[in-house]
């Protein structure tokens, strides 16, 4: 398959590997937002949260927790952002699911987590919650 992260899994494209197990691979992001920016992916191709199996997603999240602990020890960031983008509208560029770990220091200038808090219309919020709830299985 013509997927850059599948090629990283198979070794066709080199990567700076950090961790791997049966289901998961973690490697350094080559366009880091900050020191220590890394990615965790399932080895089996899945484009987004909607395609990945529950077992693979849990394995990715478990590895994310392990990697975050190592980053904390190694680099001592003041905070960590986890990012996981699904779909072009959400700015996903590589269509193979991945979690970003972005270590953060105050004043680092990284803008991924800055948004203005604007109160919403509570009636609209409750209506949307009803819509979501009825599709929860
Ligand atoms: P996104 O799909 O927007 O969540 O982000 C894709 C991420 O993959 C970006 O942060 C890229 O820097 C990163 N990336 C793309 N190609 C490679 C590669 N060959 N090795 C490591 N990271 C990569
Ligand atoms: Zn893939």
Tab-separated table of N, CA, C and O in Angstrom, residues 23-94:
chain	number	residue	atom	x	y	z
A	23	UNK	N	1.862	-4.773	18.140
A	23	UNK	CA	0.822	-3.972	17.492
A	23	UNK	C	1.233	-2.542	17.152
A	23	UNK	O	0.566	-1.895	16.346
A	24	UNK	N	2.302	-2.045	17.796
A	24	UNK	CA	2.545	-0.607	17.835
A	24	UNK	C	3.992	-0.267	17.510
A	24	UNK	O	4.907	-1.030	17.833
A	25	UNK	N	4.195	0.901	16.880
A	25	UNK	CA	5.544	1.442	16.668
A	25	UNK	C	5.543	2.916	17.073
A	25	UNK	O	4.574	3.640	16.793
A	26	UNK	N	6.607	3.354	17.736
A	26	UNK	CA	6.762	4.773	18.090
A	26	UNK	C	8.090	5.258	17.521
A	26	UNK	O	9.109	4.551	17.595
A	27	UNK	N	8.068	6.447	16.923
A	27	UNK	CA	9.277	7.015	16.299
A	27	UNK	C	9.221	8.531	16.366
A	27	UNK	O	8.167	9.126	16.589
A	28	UNK	N	10.389	9.152	16.148
A	28	UNK	CA	10.481	10.611	16.242
A	28	UNK	C	9.831	11.267	15.021
A	28	UNK	O	10.016	10.810	13.889
A	29	UNK	N	9.093	12.348	15.251
A	29	UNK	CA	8.563	13.167	14.155
A	29	UNK	C	9.726	13.942	13.542
A	29	UNK	O	10.544	14.528	14.267
A	30	UNK	N	9.809	13.926	12.205
A	30	UNK	CA	10.950	14.596	11.544
A	30	UNK	C	10.706	16.086	11.282
A	30	UNK	O	11.580	16.778	10.748
A	31	UNK	N	9.518	16.565	11.625
A	31	UNK	CA	9.247	18.022	11.564
A	31	UNK	C	8.762	18.454	12.950
A	31	UNK	O	7.594	18.833	13.123
A	32	UNK	N	9.644	18.362	13.955
A	32	UNK	CA	9.170	18.495	15.337
A	32	UNK	C	8.640	19.893	15.670
A	32	UNK	O	9.254	20.891	15.329
A	33	UNK	N	7.488	19.912	16.360
A	33	UNK	CA	6.944	21.175	16.876
A	33	UNK	C	7.750	21.652	18.070
A	33	UNK	O	7.720	22.835	18.419
A	34	UNK	N	8.419	20.724	18.718
A	34	UNK	CA	9.224	21.002	19.906
A	34	UNK	C	10.203	19.842	20.088
A	34	UNK	O	9.998	18.768	19.495
A	35	UNK	N	11.210	20.011	20.928
A	35	UNK	CA	12.118	18.893	21.230
A	35	UNK	C	11.295	17.732	21.785
A	35	UNK	O	10.441	17.928	22.661
A	36	UNK	N	11.548	16.528	21.270
A	36	UNK	CA	10.882	15.348	21.807
A	36	UNK	C	9.555	15.005	21.143
A	36	UNK	O	8.898	14.044	21.542
A	37	UNK	N	9.162	15.754	20.109
A	37	UNK	CA	7.910	15.455	19.387
A	37	UNK	C	8.036	14.073	18.752
A	37	UNK	O	8.945	13.818	17.976
A	38	UNK	N	7.124	13.196	19.095
A	38	UNK	CA	7.181	11.825	18.573
A	38	UNK	C	5.790	11.346	18.209
A	38	UNK	O	4.776	11.971	18.564
A	39	UNK	N	5.750	10.234	17.480
A	39	UNK	CA	4.490	9.677	16.983
A	39	UNK	C	4.350	8.221	17.409
A	39	UNK	O	5.348	7.484	17.438
A	40	UNK	N	3.122	7.824	17.715
A	40	UNK	CA	2.809	6.422	18.025
A	40	UNK	C	1.777	5.962	17.011
A	40	UNK	O	0.747	6.618	16.830
A	41	UNK	N	2.051	4.838	16.349
A	41	UNK	CA	1.128	4.335	15.311
A	41	UNK	C	0.823	2.852	15.524
A	41	UNK	O	1.635	2.121	16.102
A	42	UNK	N	-0.351	2.400	15.015
A	42	UNK	CA	-0.573	0.954	14.958
A	42	UNK	C	0.225	0.401	13.779
A	42	UNK	O	0.376	1.084	12.762
A	43	UNK	N	0.755	-0.834	13.908
A	43	UNK	CA	1.480	-1.433	12.774
A	43	UNK	C	0.527	-1.781	11.638
A	43	UNK	O	0.887	-1.680	10.472
A	44	UNK	N	-0.694	-2.176	11.981
A	44	UNK	CA	-1.698	-2.487	10.954
A	44	UNK	C	-2.294	-1.185	10.440
A	44	UNK	O	-2.685	-0.324	11.241
A	45	UNK	N	-2.379	-1.053	9.125
A	45	UNK	CA	-2.890	0.195	8.560
A	45	UNK	C	-4.331	0.456	8.981
A	45	UNK	O	-5.190	-0.412	8.878
A	46	UNK	N	-4.585	1.663	9.458
A	46	UNK	CA	-5.940	2.140	9.731
A	46	UNK	C	-5.857	3.641	9.542
A	46	UNK	O	-4.981	4.296	10.127
A	47	UNK	N	-6.724	4.190	8.698
A	47	UNK	CA	-6.587	5.605	8.352
A	47	UNK	C	-6.900	6.508	9.538
A	47	UNK	O	-6.173	7.468	9.806
A	48	UNK	N	-7.993	6.206	10.225
A	48	UNK	CA	-8.465	7.106	11.291
A	48	UNK	C	-9.060	6.312	12.444
A	48	UNK	O	-9.130	5.078	12.411
A	49	UNK	N	-9.553	7.026	13.429
A	49	UNK	CA	-10.252	6.453	14.578
A	49	UNK	C	-11.433	5.570	14.144
A	49	UNK	O	-11.831	4.659	14.863
A	50	UNK	N	-11.977	5.842	12.943
A	50	UNK	CA	-13.152	5.084	12.483
A	50	UNK	C	-12.797	3.734	11.880
A	50	UNK	O	-13.651	2.869	11.749
A	51	UNK	N	-11.541	3.547	11.510
A	51	UNK	CA	-11.136	2.272	10.900
A	51	UNK	C	-10.358	1.371	11.864
A	51	UNK	O	-10.327	0.155	11.672
A	52	UNK	N	-9.729	1.944	12.878
A	52	UNK	CA	-8.846	1.136	13.730
A	52	UNK	C	-9.661	0.185	14.615
A	52	UNK	O	-10.774	0.528	15.041
A	53	UNK	N	-9.103	-1.012	14.862
A	53	UNK	CA	-9.769	-1.949	15.780
A	53	UNK	C	-9.609	-1.431	17.211
A	53	UNK	O	-8.671	-0.677	17.515
A	54	UNK	N	-10.521	-1.878	18.066
A	54	UNK	CA	-10.437	-1.458	19.469
A	54	UNK	C	-9.118	-1.939	20.089
A	54	UNK	O	-8.457	-1.188	20.807
A	55	UNK	N	-8.732	-3.168	19.773
A	55	UNK	CA	-7.490	-3.721	20.355
A	55	UNK	C	-6.274	-2.891	19.928
A	55	UNK	O	-5.399	-2.594	20.753
A	56	UNK	N	-6.214	-2.524	18.656
A	56	UNK	CA	-5.079	-1.705	18.198
A	56	UNK	C	-5.115	-0.314	18.827
A	56	UNK	O	-4.072	0.236	19.203
A	57	UNK	N	-6.318	0.253	18.943
A	57	UNK	CA	-6.397	1.596	19.531
A	57	UNK	C	-5.956	1.570	20.999
A	57	UNK	O	-5.211	2.443	21.452
A	58	UNK	N	-6.403	0.545	21.722
A	58	UNK	CA	-5.991	0.430	23.133
A	58	UNK	C	-4.474	0.243	23.233
A	58	UNK	O	-3.836	0.815	24.126
A	59	UNK	N	-3.914	-0.528	22.299
A	59	UNK	CA	-2.451	-0.733	22.305
A	59	UNK	C	-1.726	0.589	22.024
A	59	UNK	O	-0.701	0.896	22.658
A	60	UNK	N	-2.254	1.384	21.098
A	60	UNK	CA	-1.651	2.693	20.804
A	60	UNK	C	-1.727	3.591	22.039
A	60	UNK	O	-0.739	4.253	22.404
A	61	UNK	N	-2.878	3.583	22.714
A	61	UNK	CA	-3.026	4.447	23.887
A	61	UNK	C	-2.122	3.991	25.040
A	61	UNK	O	-1.562	4.812	25.773
A	62	UNK	N	-2.003	2.678	25.182
A	62	UNK	CA	-1.136	2.143	26.238
A	62	UNK	C	0.332	2.525	25.979
A	62	UNK	O	1.052	2.961	26.894
A	63	UNK	N	0.754	2.407	24.728
A	63	UNK	CA	2.126	2.801	24.373
A	63	UNK	C	2.305	4.310	24.548
A	63	UNK	O	3.378	4.773	24.963
A	64	UNK	N	1.264	5.073	24.252
A	64	UNK	CA	1.334	6.536	24.422
A	64	UNK	C	1.624	6.882	25.877
A	64	UNK	O	2.463	7.751	26.183
A	65	UNK	N	0.953	6.182	26.781
A	65	UNK	CA	1.184	6.408	28.217
A	65	UNK	C	2.630	6.090	28.599
A	65	UNK	O	3.290	6.839	29.325
A	66	UNK	N	3.138	4.973	28.073
A	66	UNK	CA	4.520	4.556	28.344
A	66	UNK	C	5.508	5.592	27.798
A	66	UNK	O	6.460	5.979	28.476
A	67	UNK	N	5.279	6.038	26.567
A	67	UNK	CA	6.183	7.014	25.935
A	67	UNK	C	6.140	8.351	26.667
A	67	UNK	O	7.172	9.014	26.844
A	68	UNK	N	4.939	8.762	27.099
A	68	UNK	CA	4.814	10.037	27.823
A	68	UNK	C	5.631	9.987	29.115
A	68	UNK	O	6.294	10.977	29.476
A	69	UNK	N	5.616	8.850	29.783
A	69	UNK	CA	6.387	8.706	31.027
A	69	UNK	C	7.889	8.826	30.734
A	69	UNK	O	8.632	9.482	31.486
A	70	UNK	N	8.328	8.208	29.641
A	70	UNK	CA	9.752	8.269	29.285
A	70	UNK	C	10.167	9.690	28.896
A	70	UNK	O	11.253	10.162	29.264
A	71	UNK	N	9.289	10.373	28.148
A	71	UNK	CA	9.577	11.762	27.753
A	71	UNK	C	9.683	12.639	28.991
A	71	UNK	O	10.574	13.496	29.106
A	72	UNK	N	8.776	12.423	29.929
A	72	UNK	CA	8.788	13.212	31.177
A	72	UNK	C	10.119	13.027	31.913
A	72	UNK	O	10.748	13.988	32.358
A	73	UNK	N	10.564	11.763	32.002
A	73	UNK	CA	11.830	11.469	32.686
A	73	UNK	C	13.016	12.044	31.928
A	73	UNK	O	13.923	12.646	32.515
A	74	UNK	N	13.012	11.857	30.618
A	74	UNK	CA	14.186	12.203	29.813
A	74	UNK	C	14.333	13.710	29.621
A	74	UNK	O	15.445	14.241	29.669
A	75	UNK	N	13.208	14.391	29.357
A	75	UNK	CA	13.283	15.796	28.928
A	75	UNK	C	12.704	16.760	29.954
A	75	UNK	O	12.857	17.978	29.812
A	76	UNK	N	12.002	16.223	30.940
A	76	UNK	CA	11.382	17.022	31.991
A	76	UNK	C	10.566	18.216	31.470
A	76	UNK	O	10.756	19.353	31.914
A	77	UNK	N	9.645	17.972	30.511
A	77	UNK	CA	8.800	19.077	30.044
A	77	UNK	C	7.865	19.522	31.157
A	77	UNK	O	7.577	18.761	32.090
A	78	UNK	N	7.378	20.758	31.014
A	78	UNK	CA	6.402	21.256	32.008
A	78	UNK	C	4.998	20.749	31.703
A	78	UNK	O	4.115	20.773	32.563
A	79	UNK	N	4.783	20.322	30.464
A	79	UNK	CA	3.499	19.765	30.055
A	79	UNK	C	3.677	18.913	28.814
A	79	UNK	O	4.764	18.877	28.214
A	80	UNK	N	2.634	18.182	28.455
A	80	UNK	CA	2.656	17.363	27.235
A	80	UNK	C	1.302	17.500	26.554
A	80	UNK	O	0.266	17.345	27.203
A	81	UNK	N	1.293	17.784	25.254
A	81	UNK	CA	0.063	17.720	24.459
A	81	UNK	C	0.013	16.367	23.754
A	81	UNK	O	1.002	15.949	23.136
A	82	UNK	N	-1.140	15.706	23.830
A	82	UNK	CA	-1.423	14.561	22.962
A	82	UNK	C	-2.311	15.080	21.849
A	82	UNK	O	-3.334	15.728	22.128
A	83	UNK	N	-1.947	14.799	20.607
A	83	UNK	CA	-2.760	15.235	19.462
A	83	UNK	C	-3.046	14.022	18.592
A	83	UNK	O	-2.169	13.183	18.382
A	84	UNK	N	-4.255	13.961	18.086
A	84	UNK	CA	-4.606	12.846	17.192
A	84	UNK	C	-5.657	13.375	16.225
A	84	UNK	O	-6.787	13.661	16.619
A	85	UNK	N	-5.288	13.547	14.962
A	85	UNK	CA	-6.132	14.212	13.977
A	85	UNK	C	-6.787	13.180	13.061
A	85	UNK	O	-6.138	12.223	12.644
A	86	UNK	N	-8.066	13.383	12.765
A	86	UNK	CA	-8.812	12.458	11.903
A	86	UNK	C	-9.481	13.215	10.778
A	86	UNK	O	-10.409	13.989	11.021
A	87	UNK	N	-9.007	12.981	9.562
A	87	UNK	CA	-9.637	13.594	8.392
A	87	UNK	C	-8.986	14.908	8.004
A	87	UNK	O	-8.407	15.607	8.833
A	88	UNK	N	-9.126	15.219	6.704
A	88	UNK	CA	-8.507	16.438	6.158
A	88	UNK	C	-9.015	17.692	6.851
A	88	UNK	O	-8.262	18.631	7.097
A	89	UNK	N	-10.308	17.706	7.183
A	89	UNK	CA	-10.890	18.894	7.816
A	89	UNK	C	-10.275	19.135	9.192
A	89	UNK	O	-10.292	20.256	9.699
A	90	UNK	N	-9.745	18.061	9.785
A	90	UNK	CA	-9.084	18.164	11.092
A	90	UNK	C	-7.572	18.337	10.933
A	90	UNK	O	-6.823	18.213	11.911
A	91	UNK	N	-7.140	18.589	9.692
A	91	UNK	CA	-5.724	18.799	9.375
A	91	UNK	C	-4.872	17.533	9.439
A	91	UNK	O	-3.649	17.617	9.577
A	92	UNK	N	-5.511	16.358	9.340
A	92	UNK	CA	-4.701	15.140	9.233
A	92	UNK	C	-4.013	15.144	7.870
A	92	UNK	O	-4.666	15.332	6.840
A	93	UNK	N	-2.699	14.956	7.878
A	93	UNK	CA	-1.929	14.964	6.637
A	93	UNK	C	-1.593	13.532	6.213
A	93	UNK	O	-1.718	13.170	5.050
A	94	UNK	N	-1.154	12.709	7.162
A	94	UNK	CA	-0.809	11.315	6.849
A	94	UNK	C	-1.989	10.424	7.246
A	94	UNK	O	-2.315	10.314	8.439
